[in-house]
Coordinates of C-alpha atoms in Angstrom, one line a residue:
X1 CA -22.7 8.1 -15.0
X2 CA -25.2 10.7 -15.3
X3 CA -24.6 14.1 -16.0
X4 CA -26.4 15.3 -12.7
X5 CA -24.0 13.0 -10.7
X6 CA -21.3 13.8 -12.5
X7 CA -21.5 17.6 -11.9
X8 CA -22.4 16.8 -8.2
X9 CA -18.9 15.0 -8.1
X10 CA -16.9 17.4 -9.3
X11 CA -19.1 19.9 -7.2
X12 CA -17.7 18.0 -4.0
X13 CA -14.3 17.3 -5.3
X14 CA -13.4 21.5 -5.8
X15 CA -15.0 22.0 -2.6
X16 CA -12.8 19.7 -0.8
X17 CA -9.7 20.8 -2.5
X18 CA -10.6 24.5 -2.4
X19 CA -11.2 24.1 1.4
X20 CA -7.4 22.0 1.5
X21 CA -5.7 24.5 -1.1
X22 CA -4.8 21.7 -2.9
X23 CA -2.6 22.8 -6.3
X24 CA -3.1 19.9 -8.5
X25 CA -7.1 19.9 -8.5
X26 CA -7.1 19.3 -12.2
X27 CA -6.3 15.8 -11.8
X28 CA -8.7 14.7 -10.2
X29 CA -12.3 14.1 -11.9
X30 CA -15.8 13.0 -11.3
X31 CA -15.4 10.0 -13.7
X32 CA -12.4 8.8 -11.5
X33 CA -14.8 7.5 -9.6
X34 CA -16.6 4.9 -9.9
X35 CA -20.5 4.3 -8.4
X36 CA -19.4 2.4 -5.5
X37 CA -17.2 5.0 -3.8
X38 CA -19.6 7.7 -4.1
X39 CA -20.9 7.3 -0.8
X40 CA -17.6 7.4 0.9
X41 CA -16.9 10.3 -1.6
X42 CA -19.6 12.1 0.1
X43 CA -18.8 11.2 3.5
X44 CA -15.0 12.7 3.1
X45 CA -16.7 16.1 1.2
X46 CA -19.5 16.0 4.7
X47 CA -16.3 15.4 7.1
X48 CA -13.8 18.2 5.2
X49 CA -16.2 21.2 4.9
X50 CA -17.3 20.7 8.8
X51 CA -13.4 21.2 9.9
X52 CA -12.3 25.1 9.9
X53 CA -8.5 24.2 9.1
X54 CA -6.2 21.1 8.5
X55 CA -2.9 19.9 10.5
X56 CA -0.5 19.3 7.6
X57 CA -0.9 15.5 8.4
X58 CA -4.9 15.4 8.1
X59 CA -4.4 17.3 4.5
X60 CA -2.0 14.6 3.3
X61 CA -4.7 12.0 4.8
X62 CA -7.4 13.3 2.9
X63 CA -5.4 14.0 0.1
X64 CA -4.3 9.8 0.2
X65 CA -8.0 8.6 1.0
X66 CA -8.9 10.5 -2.2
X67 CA -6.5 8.6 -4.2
X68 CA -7.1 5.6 -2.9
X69 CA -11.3 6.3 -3.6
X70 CA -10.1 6.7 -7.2
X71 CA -11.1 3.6 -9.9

């Protein structure tokens, strides 16, 4: 994976859990991801940082949709 991809990843992936307040960030990393979810990567990230706040339900939907985006 390129580096310029790779720091765009991990670029989306702090913003989303920055905007969630997500504790265990550090677990997730650009290189769990492989090229064929990037798209729906960025899709989540576009989707997340157009909402102002999160029902407790949405957070854990997101938070389940980015495991299952993982390799």
């Amino acid at each position: 994976m390129p580096s310029q991809q790779t720091e765009t990843l991990n670029k989306m992936i702090e913003d989303i859990s920055q905007k969630l307040n997500m504790l265990n960030v550090g677990v997730i990393k650009a290189e769990d991801f492989s090229d064929e979810k990037i798209e729906d990567l960025t899709y989540l990230h576009q989707m997340v940082m157009k909402k102002e706040s999160f029902s407790p339900s949405e957070m854990q939907a997101i938070a389940q949709e980015l495991a299952s985006l993982r390799k």
